[in-house]
Coordinates of C-alpha atoms in Angstrom, one line a residue:
M1 CA 55.7 -58.2 6.6
C2 CA 58.8 -58.7 8.8
G3 CA 61.6 -56.1 8.6
I4 CA 65.3 -56.6 8.4
I5 CA 68.1 -54.1 9.1
G6 CA 71.8 -54.7 9.0
C7 CA 74.8 -52.4 9.6
V8 CA 78.6 -52.8 9.4
G9 CA 81.3 -50.2 9.7
R10 CA 79.7 -47.9 12.3
D11 CA 81.4 -49.5 15.3
A12 CA 80.1 -47.9 18.5
E13 CA 77.1 -46.5 16.7
T14 CA 75.9 -49.9 15.4
L15 CA 73.2 -50.4 18.0
D16 CA 71.8 -47.0 17.5
V17 CA 71.7 -47.5 13.7
L18 CA 69.9 -50.8 14.2
L19 CA 67.3 -49.4 16.5
S20 CA 66.8 -46.4 14.2
G21 CA 66.3 -48.7 11.3
L22 CA 63.8 -50.8 13.2
D23 CA 61.9 -47.6 14.0
S24 CA 61.7 -46.8 10.3
L25 CA 60.4 -50.4 9.5
E26 CA 57.6 -50.3 12.1
Y27 CA 55.1 -49.5 9.3
R28 CA 55.5 -52.9 7.8
G29 CA 53.6 -54.5 10.7
Y30 CA 55.2 -56.6 13.5
D31 CA 54.7 -58.2 16.9
S32 CA 58.3 -58.5 18.3
A33 CA 61.7 -57.1 17.7
G34 CA 65.3 -57.9 18.3
V35 CA 69.0 -57.2 17.5
A36 CA 72.2 -59.1 17.4
L37 CA 75.8 -57.7 17.4
A38 CA 79.1 -59.4 16.7
N39 CA 82.2 -58.5 18.7
G40 CA 84.2 -61.6 19.4
S41 CA 80.9 -63.3 20.3
V42 CA 77.3 -62.7 19.4
A43 CA 75.1 -60.7 21.8
V44 CA 71.3 -60.8 21.3
E45 CA 68.5 -58.8 22.8
K46 CA 64.9 -59.4 21.7
R47 CA 61.4 -58.8 23.0
E48 CA 57.8 -59.5 22.3
G49 CA 55.6 -56.5 21.5
E50 CA 56.3 -53.0 20.4
L51 CA 59.8 -51.8 19.6
G52 CA 59.7 -49.7 22.8
H53 CA 59.9 -53.0 24.8
L54 CA 63.2 -53.8 23.1
K55 CA 64.5 -50.3 23.7
N56 CA 63.5 -50.5 27.4
A57 CA 65.3 -53.9 27.7
V58 CA 68.4 -52.4 26.2
A59 CA 68.3 -49.4 28.4
A60 CA 67.6 -51.5 31.5
G61 CA 70.8 -53.4 30.9
G62 CA 72.8 -50.4 32.0
D63 CA 76.2 -51.5 30.5
T64 CA 75.4 -52.3 26.9
S65 CA 79.0 -53.1 26.0
D66 CA 77.9 -56.6 24.9
L67 CA 75.6 -54.9 22.3
R68 CA 78.4 -53.1 20.6
G69 CA 80.6 -54.1 17.6
P70 CA 81.3 -53.4 14.0
A71 CA 78.5 -55.7 12.6
G72 CA 74.9 -56.1 13.6
I73 CA 71.5 -57.1 12.4
G74 CA 68.0 -56.3 13.6
H75 CA 64.5 -57.6 12.9
T76 CA 60.8 -56.9 13.4
R77 CA 58.8 -60.1 13.3
W78 CA 55.2 -60.7 11.9
S79 CA 54.2 -64.1 13.2
T80 CA 53.7 -67.1 10.9
H81 CA 55.2 -70.0 12.9
G82 CA 54.5 -69.7 16.7
P83 CA 52.8 -66.9 18.6
P84 CA 54.5 -63.6 19.5
S85 CA 56.9 -64.2 22.3
D86 CA 60.5 -63.4 23.4
E87 CA 61.6 -66.9 22.3
N88 CA 60.0 -66.6 18.9
A89 CA 61.4 -63.2 18.2
H90 CA 64.4 -62.8 15.9
P91 CA 67.4 -63.0 15.8
H92 CA 67.8 -66.8 16.3
T93 CA 71.1 -68.4 17.3
D94 CA 72.8 -71.8 17.1
C95 CA 73.4 -74.0 20.2
A96 CA 76.8 -72.3 20.9
G97 CA 75.5 -68.8 20.4
E98 CA 78.2 -68.1 17.8
V99 CA 76.0 -67.2 14.8
A100 CA 72.8 -65.2 14.8
V101 CA 70.3 -65.1 11.9
V102 CA 67.3 -63.0 10.9
H103 CA 64.7 -64.2 8.4
N104 CA 61.8 -63.0 6.4
G105 CA 59.6 -65.5 4.5
I106 CA 58.7 -69.1 5.2
I107 CA 61.0 -72.2 5.2
E108 CA 58.7 -74.8 3.8
N109 CA 60.8 -77.8 4.6
Y110 CA 61.6 -76.8 8.2
D111 CA 59.8 -79.7 9.8
E112 CA 62.1 -82.2 8.0
L113 CA 65.2 -80.1 8.7
K114 CA 64.3 -79.6 12.3
A115 CA 63.8 -83.3 12.8
D116 CA 67.2 -84.1 11.4
L117 CA 68.8 -81.4 13.6
L118 CA 67.1 -82.7 16.7
D119 CA 68.3 -86.2 15.9
A120 CA 71.8 -84.8 15.6
G121 CA 71.6 -83.3 19.2
H122 CA 70.6 -79.7 18.5
E123 CA 68.4 -77.9 20.9
F124 CA 65.7 -75.4 19.8
D125 CA 64.3 -72.5 21.8
S126 CA 61.5 -71.4 19.6
D127 CA 58.5 -72.5 17.6
T128 CA 59.7 -70.8 14.4
D129 CA 60.7 -72.2 11.1
S130 CA 63.6 -69.7 11.0
E131 CA 65.6 -71.2 13.8
V132 CA 66.7 -74.1 11.7
V133 CA 69.0 -71.8 9.7
P134 CA 71.5 -71.0 12.4
H135 CA 71.6 -74.7 13.4
L136 CA 72.3 -75.7 9.8
V137 CA 75.1 -73.1 9.7
E138 CA 76.5 -74.6 13.0
D139 CA 76.6 -78.0 11.5
A140 CA 78.6 -76.8 8.5
L141 CA 81.0 -74.9 10.7
A142 CA 81.6 -78.0 12.8
D143 CA 82.6 -79.8 9.6
G144 CA 85.4 -77.2 9.0
A145 CA 83.6 -74.8 6.7
T146 CA 84.3 -71.0 6.8
P147 CA 81.4 -68.8 7.8
E148 CA 80.6 -68.0 4.2
E149 CA 80.8 -71.6 3.1
A150 CA 78.6 -72.6 6.1
F151 CA 76.0 -69.9 5.3
R152 CA 75.9 -71.1 1.6
A153 CA 75.6 -74.7 2.7
A154 CA 72.7 -74.0 5.0
V155 CA 70.9 -71.9 2.4
A156 CA 71.3 -74.7 -0.2
R157 CA 69.2 -77.0 2.1
L158 CA 66.3 -74.5 2.3
E159 CA 63.0 -74.7 0.4
G160 CA 60.6 -71.8 0.4
S161 CA 61.0 -68.0 0.5
Y162 CA 63.5 -66.0 2.4
A163 CA 65.6 -63.0 3.0
L164 CA 68.4 -64.0 5.3
A165 CA 71.1 -62.1 7.1
A166 CA 73.7 -63.5 9.5
V167 CA 76.5 -62.3 11.8
F168 CA 79.2 -64.5 13.3
G169 CA 81.0 -64.0 16.6
D170 CA 84.5 -64.2 15.1
S171 CA 83.7 -62.2 12.0
E172 CA 83.2 -58.5 11.2
A173 CA 81.1 -59.2 8.2
I174 CA 77.4 -59.6 7.5
L175 CA 76.3 -62.4 5.1
A176 CA 72.9 -62.2 3.4
T177 CA 70.9 -63.7 0.6
R178 CA 67.3 -63.6 -0.8
E179 CA 64.8 -65.9 -2.5
G180 CA 61.3 -64.5 -3.1
S181 CA 61.6 -61.9 -0.3
P182 CA 63.1 -58.4 -0.8
L183 CA 66.5 -57.4 0.4
V184 CA 68.4 -54.2 -0.6
L185 CA 71.9 -53.0 0.2
G186 CA 72.8 -49.4 1.2
V187 CA 76.4 -48.4 0.4
A188 CA 78.4 -45.6 1.8
D189 CA 82.1 -44.7 1.9
N190 CA 83.0 -46.3 5.2
A191 CA 79.9 -48.4 6.0
A192 CA 77.4 -50.7 4.4
Y193 CA 73.8 -51.5 5.2
L194 CA 71.1 -53.9 4.3
A195 CA 67.4 -53.9 4.8
S196 CA 64.1 -55.3 3.6
D197 CA 63.1 -51.7 2.6
V198 CA 65.1 -48.5 1.8
P199 CA 63.6 -46.3 4.7
A200 CA 65.5 -48.4 7.2
F201 CA 68.9 -46.8 6.2
L202 CA 67.9 -43.8 4.1
E203 CA 69.1 -41.3 6.6
Y204 CA 72.6 -42.7 6.2
T205 CA 72.8 -43.2 2.4
D206 CA 70.7 -42.9 -0.7
R207 CA 72.9 -45.3 -2.8
V208 CA 71.4 -48.7 -3.1
V209 CA 71.9 -52.1 -4.7
Y210 CA 69.0 -54.3 -5.2
L211 CA 69.6 -58.0 -4.7
D212 CA 67.9 -60.6 -7.0
D213 CA 66.8 -64.1 -6.1
G214 CA 69.7 -66.5 -5.6
E215 CA 72.3 -63.7 -5.0
F216 CA 74.5 -63.6 -1.9
A217 CA 76.0 -60.4 -0.4
R218 CA 78.9 -59.9 1.9
L219 CA 79.1 -56.6 3.7
E220 CA 82.2 -55.3 5.5
S221 CA 83.4 -51.9 6.7
G222 CA 83.5 -49.8 3.5
S223 CA 83.1 -52.6 1.1
W224 CA 80.5 -55.0 -0.3
T225 CA 80.4 -57.8 -2.8
V226 CA 77.6 -59.8 -4.5
T227 CA 78.0 -63.3 -5.8
D228 CA 75.7 -65.9 -7.4
R229 CA 74.9 -69.3 -6.0
E230 CA 78.1 -70.7 -7.3
G231 CA 80.1 -68.0 -5.7
R232 CA 80.9 -66.1 -8.9
L233 CA 81.4 -62.4 -8.5
L234 CA 78.6 -60.3 -10.0
E235 CA 78.7 -56.7 -11.2
K236 CA 75.7 -54.9 -9.6
S237 CA 74.7 -51.3 -10.5
V238 CA 74.3 -48.7 -7.7
S239 CA 71.1 -46.7 -7.9
R240 CA 70.2 -43.5 -6.1
V241 CA 66.9 -43.2 -4.3
E242 CA 64.9 -40.3 -5.6
W243 CA 63.2 -39.4 -2.3
D244 CA 64.8 -38.5 1.1
A245 CA 64.3 -39.3 4.7
E246 CA 62.2 -36.2 5.2
Q247 CA 59.6 -37.6 2.9
T248 CA 59.1 -40.5 5.3
A249 CA 58.5 -38.3 8.3
K250 CA 55.0 -37.3 9.6
S251 CA 55.7 -33.6 8.8
G252 CA 53.4 -32.4 11.6
Y253 CA 50.5 -34.7 10.9
D254 CA 49.2 -36.9 13.7
H255 CA 49.5 -40.0 11.6
Y256 CA 51.3 -41.1 8.4
M257 CA 47.9 -42.1 7.0
L258 CA 46.5 -38.6 7.3
K259 CA 49.8 -37.2 5.8
E260 CA 49.6 -39.5 2.9
I261 CA 45.9 -38.7 2.3
H262 CA 46.9 -35.1 2.0
E263 CA 49.8 -35.9 -0.3
Q264 CA 47.4 -37.2 -2.9
P265 CA 47.3 -34.0 -5.1
Q266 CA 51.1 -34.0 -5.3
A267 CA 51.2 -37.8 -6.0
L268 CA 48.7 -37.5 -8.8
R269 CA 50.6 -34.7 -10.4
K270 CA 53.7 -36.8 -10.4
C271 CA 51.8 -39.8 -11.9
L272 CA 50.5 -37.6 -14.7
R273 CA 53.6 -35.4 -15.3
G274 CA 54.9 -35.8 -18.9
R275 CA 52.5 -38.5 -19.7
V276 CA 49.4 -36.7 -21.0
D277 CA 49.1 -34.1 -23.8
E278 CA 46.2 -31.8 -23.0
L279 CA 46.2 -30.2 -26.4
T280 CA 45.8 -33.5 -28.3
G281 CA 44.0 -35.4 -25.6
T282 CA 46.4 -38.2 -25.9
V283 CA 48.5 -40.3 -23.5
D284 CA 52.2 -40.8 -24.1
V285 CA 53.9 -43.1 -21.6
D286 CA 57.4 -44.5 -22.5
A287 CA 56.7 -47.7 -20.6
L288 CA 53.6 -48.3 -22.8
A289 CA 55.1 -47.4 -26.2
G290 CA 54.2 -49.9 -28.8
L291 CA 52.2 -52.0 -26.4
A292 CA 49.3 -53.9 -27.9
A293 CA 47.0 -56.5 -26.4
E294 CA 44.1 -58.5 -27.6
S295 CA 43.1 -59.1 -24.0
V296 CA 44.3 -58.0 -20.5
Q297 CA 44.3 -59.9 -17.2
F298 CA 45.0 -58.0 -14.0
V299 CA 46.4 -59.7 -11.0
A300 CA 46.5 -58.1 -7.6
C301 CA 45.7 -58.3 -3.9
G302 CA 43.8 -56.2 -1.4
T303 CA 43.6 -52.5 -2.3
S304 CA 45.5 -53.1 -5.5
Y305 CA 42.8 -55.6 -6.5
H306 CA 40.2 -52.9 -6.2
A307 CA 42.3 -50.8 -8.6
A308 CA 42.5 -53.8 -10.9
L309 CA 38.7 -54.1 -10.9
F310 CA 38.6 -50.4 -12.0
G311 CA 41.2 -51.0 -14.7
A312 CA 39.5 -54.0 -16.1
Q313 CA 36.2 -52.2 -16.4
S314 CA 37.8 -49.2 -18.0
L315 CA 39.4 -51.4 -20.7
R316 CA 36.2 -53.3 -21.3
E317 CA 34.3 -50.0 -21.9
A318 CA 37.0 -49.0 -24.3
G319 CA 36.6 -52.3 -26.3
V320 CA 39.5 -54.3 -24.8
P321 CA 38.5 -57.6 -23.2
A322 CA 39.8 -57.5 -19.6
Q323 CA 39.4 -59.3 -16.3
A324 CA 40.7 -58.8 -12.8
F325 CA 41.9 -61.8 -10.7
L326 CA 42.9 -62.1 -7.1
A327 CA 46.6 -63.0 -7.5
S328 CA 46.4 -65.7 -4.8
E329 CA 43.8 -67.5 -7.0
Y330 CA 45.5 -66.8 -10.3
A331 CA 48.7 -68.6 -9.4
T332 CA 47.0 -71.8 -8.5
S333 CA 44.0 -71.7 -10.9
P334 CA 45.2 -69.7 -13.9
P335 CA 42.7 -68.8 -16.6
P336 CA 43.4 -69.4 -20.3
V337 CA 45.8 -67.1 -22.1
S338 CA 46.6 -66.5 -25.8
D339 CA 49.5 -65.0 -27.7
G340 CA 47.9 -61.6 -27.4
T341 CA 47.2 -61.6 -23.7
L342 CA 48.8 -59.0 -21.4
V343 CA 49.0 -59.8 -17.7
V344 CA 49.2 -56.7 -15.5
G345 CA 50.4 -57.1 -11.9
I346 CA 49.3 -54.2 -9.7
T347 CA 51.4 -54.1 -6.5
Q348 CA 52.3 -51.0 -4.4
S349 CA 55.6 -52.5 -3.1
G350 CA 56.5 -54.6 -6.1
E351 CA 57.2 -57.4 -3.6
T352 CA 53.8 -58.9 -2.9
A353 CA 54.4 -62.6 -2.9
D354 CA 51.0 -63.6 -4.3
T355 CA 51.2 -61.1 -7.1
L356 CA 54.8 -62.1 -8.0
S357 CA 53.7 -65.8 -8.1
A358 CA 50.9 -64.8 -10.5
L359 CA 53.2 -62.8 -12.7
R360 CA 55.7 -65.6 -12.8
E361 CA 53.0 -68.1 -13.8
A362 CA 52.1 -65.7 -16.6
K363 CA 55.7 -65.5 -17.8
N364 CA 56.0 -69.3 -17.7
R365 CA 53.1 -69.4 -20.0
G366 CA 54.8 -67.1 -22.5
V367 CA 52.7 -64.0 -22.3
E368 CA 53.8 -60.4 -21.9
T369 CA 53.8 -59.0 -18.4
L370 CA 53.5 -55.4 -17.1
A371 CA 54.2 -54.3 -13.5
M372 CA 52.2 -51.4 -12.2
T373 CA 54.1 -50.5 -9.0
N374 CA 55.4 -47.7 -6.8
V375 CA 58.9 -48.9 -6.1
V376 CA 61.8 -48.5 -8.5
G377 CA 64.1 -51.6 -8.3
S378 CA 61.4 -53.8 -6.8
T379 CA 61.2 -57.5 -7.8
A380 CA 58.1 -56.9 -9.9
S381 CA 59.8 -54.1 -11.8
R382 CA 62.8 -56.2 -12.5
E383 CA 61.0 -59.4 -13.5
C384 CA 58.3 -58.0 -15.7
D385 CA 58.7 -57.2 -19.4
R386 CA 57.5 -53.6 -18.8
T387 CA 56.9 -51.4 -15.7
L388 CA 54.5 -48.5 -15.3
F389 CA 55.6 -46.6 -12.2
I390 CA 52.8 -44.8 -10.3
R391 CA 55.2 -42.3 -8.8
A392 CA 53.3 -41.9 -5.5
G393 CA 56.4 -41.5 -3.4
P394 CA 57.0 -43.4 -0.1
E395 CA 53.9 -44.7 1.7
I396 CA 54.5 -45.6 5.3
G397 CA 51.0 -46.1 6.6
V398 CA 49.9 -49.7 6.4
A399 CA 46.5 -48.8 4.9
A400 CA 47.1 -47.7 1.3
T401 CA 45.7 -44.3 0.4
K402 CA 47.7 -42.2 -2.1
T403 CA 48.9 -45.3 -3.9
F404 CA 45.3 -46.5 -4.6
S405 CA 44.5 -43.1 -6.1
S406 CA 47.7 -43.2 -8.3
Q407 CA 46.9 -46.8 -9.3
V408 CA 43.5 -45.7 -10.6
V409 CA 45.0 -42.9 -12.5
A410 CA 47.7 -45.2 -14.0
C411 CA 44.9 -47.6 -15.0
N412 CA 43.3 -44.7 -16.9
L413 CA 46.6 -44.1 -18.7
L414 CA 46.9 -47.8 -19.6
S415 CA 43.3 -47.8 -20.9
A416 CA 43.9 -44.8 -23.0
S417 CA 47.0 -46.3 -24.4
L418 CA 45.4 -49.6 -25.4
A419 CA 42.0 -48.5 -26.4
E420 CA 40.9 -48.1 -30.0
Q421 CA 37.6 -46.5 -28.9
G422 CA 36.3 -44.3 -26.1
D423 CA 36.7 -40.7 -24.9
A424 CA 40.4 -40.4 -24.2
R425 CA 40.4 -36.6 -24.7
D426 CA 37.6 -36.1 -22.1
V427 CA 39.5 -38.3 -19.7
V428 CA 42.7 -36.5 -20.2
E429 CA 41.0 -33.2 -19.5
A430 CA 39.5 -34.5 -16.4
L431 CA 42.8 -35.9 -15.2
R432 CA 44.3 -32.5 -15.6
D433 CA 41.8 -31.1 -13.1
L434 CA 42.0 -34.0 -10.7
P435 CA 44.8 -32.9 -8.3
G436 CA 43.1 -29.6 -7.7
Q437 CA 39.8 -31.2 -7.1
V438 CA 41.3 -33.6 -4.6
Q439 CA 42.8 -30.6 -2.8
E440 CA 39.3 -29.0 -2.8
I441 CA 37.9 -32.0 -1.0
L442 CA 40.8 -32.0 1.5
D443 CA 40.2 -28.4 2.3
S444 CA 36.4 -28.6 2.7
S445 CA 35.5 -32.2 3.6
R446 CA 32.8 -32.8 6.3
A447 CA 34.1 -36.4 6.8
E448 CA 35.1 -35.7 10.5
Q449 CA 31.6 -34.6 11.3
V450 CA 30.1 -37.7 9.6
A451 CA 32.6 -39.9 11.5
E452 CA 31.5 -38.3 14.8
R453 CA 27.9 -39.0 14.0
F454 CA 28.3 -42.7 13.1
V455 CA 31.4 -43.7 15.1
Y456 CA 29.5 -46.2 17.3
S457 CA 27.5 -47.9 14.6
E458 CA 27.1 -51.7 14.6
G459 CA 28.5 -51.9 11.1
Y460 CA 29.1 -50.0 7.9
F461 CA 27.9 -50.8 4.3
F462 CA 29.3 -49.2 1.1
I463 CA 27.5 -49.4 -2.3
G464 CA 28.3 -48.2 -5.8
R465 CA 27.7 -49.1 -9.4
G466 CA 30.1 -49.4 -12.3
H467 CA 33.4 -47.7 -11.6
H468 CA 32.1 -46.9 -8.1
H469 CA 31.9 -50.6 -7.2
P470 CA 35.6 -50.8 -6.6
V471 CA 35.3 -47.6 -4.5
A472 CA 32.7 -49.3 -2.3
L473 CA 35.0 -52.2 -1.8
E474 CA 37.9 -50.0 -1.0
G475 CA 35.9 -47.8 1.4
A476 CA 34.8 -50.9 3.3
L477 CA 38.4 -52.2 3.4
K478 CA 39.8 -49.0 4.8
M479 CA 37.1 -49.0 7.5
K480 CA 37.9 -52.6 8.4
E481 CA 41.7 -52.2 8.3
I482 CA 42.0 -49.2 10.7
T483 CA 38.8 -49.2 12.8
Y484 CA 38.5 -53.0 13.4
E485 CA 34.8 -52.5 12.9
H486 CA 32.6 -54.6 10.6
A487 CA 32.3 -53.2 7.1
E488 CA 31.2 -54.5 3.7
G489 CA 31.2 -53.2 0.2
F490 CA 28.8 -54.3 -2.6
P491 CA 27.8 -53.5 -6.1
A492 CA 24.7 -51.4 -5.3
G493 CA 22.3 -53.8 -7.0
E494 CA 23.5 -56.8 -4.9
L495 CA 22.6 -55.3 -1.5
K496 CA 19.0 -56.6 -1.9
H497 CA 20.2 -60.1 -2.7
G498 CA 21.0 -61.2 0.8
P499 CA 23.0 -58.5 2.6
L500 CA 19.9 -56.4 3.1
A501 CA 19.0 -58.7 6.0
L502 CA 21.8 -57.1 8.0
V503 CA 20.7 -53.5 7.4
T504 CA 19.2 -51.8 10.5
S505 CA 19.0 -48.3 11.9
E506 CA 22.4 -48.9 13.4
T507 CA 24.2 -49.7 10.1
P508 CA 24.9 -46.6 8.0
V509 CA 25.0 -47.1 4.2
F510 CA 27.5 -45.1 2.2
A511 CA 26.2 -44.7 -1.3
V512 CA 28.5 -43.4 -4.1
V513 CA 26.4 -41.7 -6.7
T514 CA 27.7 -39.4 -9.4
G515 CA 26.5 -38.0 -12.7
R516 CA 23.1 -38.8 -14.2
G517 CA 21.7 -41.6 -16.1
E518 CA 20.8 -45.3 -15.5
K519 CA 23.6 -46.1 -13.0
A520 CA 22.7 -43.1 -10.8
T521 CA 18.9 -43.7 -11.1
K522 CA 19.3 -47.3 -10.1
T523 CA 21.6 -46.6 -7.2
I524 CA 19.1 -44.0 -5.9
G525 CA 16.6 -46.9 -6.0
N526 CA 18.9 -48.9 -3.8
V527 CA 19.2 -46.0 -1.4
K528 CA 15.5 -45.9 -1.1
E529 CA 15.5 -49.6 -0.2
V530 CA 17.8 -49.1 2.7
E531 CA 16.1 -45.9 3.8
A532 CA 12.8 -48.0 4.0
R533 CA 14.7 -50.2 6.6
D534 CA 15.5 -47.1 8.7
A535 CA 19.2 -47.3 7.8
P536 CA 20.9 -43.9 7.7
V537 CA 22.3 -43.0 4.3
V538 CA 25.5 -41.1 3.6
A539 CA 25.7 -39.9 0.0
V540 CA 29.0 -39.4 -1.6
T541 CA 28.0 -37.3 -4.6
D542 CA 28.6 -34.5 -7.0
G543 CA 25.0 -33.4 -6.6
V544 CA 24.0 -34.0 -10.2
S545 CA 21.5 -36.8 -9.4
E546 CA 20.0 -35.1 -6.4
V547 CA 20.6 -38.3 -4.3
E548 CA 21.1 -35.9 -1.3
R549 CA 17.3 -35.6 -1.1
Y550 CA 17.3 -39.1 0.3
A551 CA 20.4 -38.9 2.5
D552 CA 21.0 -38.3 6.1
A553 CA 24.4 -36.8 5.5
V554 CA 26.3 -35.7 2.3
L555 CA 30.0 -35.8 1.4
E556 CA 30.4 -33.6 -1.7
I557 CA 32.8 -34.1 -4.6
P558 CA 33.3 -31.9 -7.7
E559 CA 31.6 -32.9 -10.9
T560 CA 34.0 -34.7 -13.3
H561 CA 34.4 -37.5 -15.8
P562 CA 32.9 -40.9 -14.7
R563 CA 36.4 -42.5 -14.9
V564 CA 37.9 -39.9 -12.6
A565 CA 35.1 -39.5 -10.1
P566 CA 36.1 -42.7 -8.2
V567 CA 39.3 -41.1 -7.1
L568 CA 37.4 -38.1 -5.6
A569 CA 34.8 -40.3 -3.9
N570 CA 37.5 -42.5 -2.4
V571 CA 39.2 -39.6 -0.8
Q572 CA 36.1 -38.8 1.2
L573 CA 35.8 -42.4 2.3
Q574 CA 39.5 -42.5 3.3
L575 CA 38.8 -39.5 5.5
V576 CA 35.7 -41.1 7.1
A577 CA 37.6 -44.2 8.0
Y578 CA 40.5 -42.2 9.4
F579 CA 38.4 -40.1 11.7
V580 CA 36.3 -43.0 12.9
A581 CA 39.5 -44.9 13.8
K582 CA 40.9 -41.8 15.5
Q583 CA 37.9 -41.3 17.6
L584 CA 38.0 -45.0 18.6
G585 CA 41.6 -44.7 19.6
R586 CA 42.9 -47.3 17.1
S587 CA 46.5 -47.8 16.0
I588 CA 46.0 -46.1 12.6
D589 CA 49.4 -46.5 11.1
K590 CA 50.0 -50.0 12.4
P591 CA 46.7 -51.8 12.5
R592 CA 46.8 -55.1 14.3
N593 CA 47.6 -58.3 12.4
L594 CA 48.4 -56.4 9.2
A595 CA 51.6 -55.7 7.3
K596 CA 52.5 -53.1 4.6
S597 CA 54.2 -55.5 2.3
V598 CA 52.9 -59.1 2.4
T599 CA 55.8 -61.2 1.3
V600 CA 54.4 -64.6 2.1
E601 CA 51.8 -66.6 0.2

């Protein structure tokens, strides 16, 4: 969602650091951007639209001496309250312009607070919920509070979720806090940073401190402190980020998404490294040691939910009762649990608000929780009883690619660890070959030619059975996310129960068919149904079933185990979506209205 960057201790370089940090946060999705710097007073510049608009406004100002100082904060906004506009962009200030605040999240009681502030004579410039915060701080300052006391007093009146950072005209410090929205500190010898995500300051330091809910940070030149709600000093550990700034660059690719698609072989090797024993055909994951479960409930959103569907089916096939739930529904309508229930939250960022709410609901009901995430130090990893890291490395493109593949592999590891029956040895052998098979697809895929053929279609349908049902859903989601074209995914057998009415000669159907047996035979029957309606068929197949005899185009994948084939099929569909979007001229890495990490419910 929104992005926050803060910097103190860089003096004349503060503005450049802020703008660079906002550049690094563009992938999160945004519709406006702004900065505020403190140097005796607070100077603010903010603009609707792309970050380039803000940079142009700063450059057009000529003398940017007002936008200099030892402390500054910046923000990229993703609209929740009020449309994109200069006025609704962050940072927001108080009436006197002596305090500036940036905010991620939602202030749920802002209507009540705003009404009180208006009655007290405050004037508001925006439609946002966030603007109440600097005015609350102003009230406390007027009563004689210090900046830190005023900031704490304002926060104490807030209800909802937030990551907040503030600068004051007469102070060289940044004050910050979080509640349900991520915030991380970057520490260096003579400077300190804060951000909603590590890439914002990674080129300056790899030493980080993760804030927990209810904690307050004070950043000054070369120093930082973290305290609790009562102001008691806390001892926080400093971690080192394992990846560097170069890993978040495009490395010669046209888009981050294409780069991350091509990083999948490496990501899968990292996910598997040290966790499988090819000689014994067993899985040995430290995070899963001693884990037992009578039943498993997965909670997730979006792409991660599709991985959860795969994980649930894999466990059921191995004799473990399992279900997948949309996290946003689980938190408000939780299913029954027992002492032996394990709740697994799949979340790329570890900060997805709906998934965190579902996991907290599970913990409140006394069951064990496991986070399956990509981000060390994330909220999910800190709050859950166990964490299985997928090790995919930084993913900058909004549309998840390599993280989905790694999530599916991690679900295979979980299934093999919990299962008392099944074919774990065969799965492990197939996982060993998976990275090389993905590379084979990347080297030889005809996805670009398929995209050229069907780029101007009226819509796209994706079908698959069993483990390929989640792949069909994910293929459709990728097409929707980055092309803005209509796409739907279905279990193959459901196409004839209504959606078939939408099938025409202008709606290609992507059918995922691998192996032989009943699933393949029945899916071929569904292919014939759409073929009879003149719909072009694109078969994603290993060639075993000979479905290509009924297809207008074929995307080949190597033959492998049924629980590994979905990863290979998905890579082909990722490439199709990418090339369709590229030919349509879409904003592939930053699709409209979407954000990388959805930190509001």
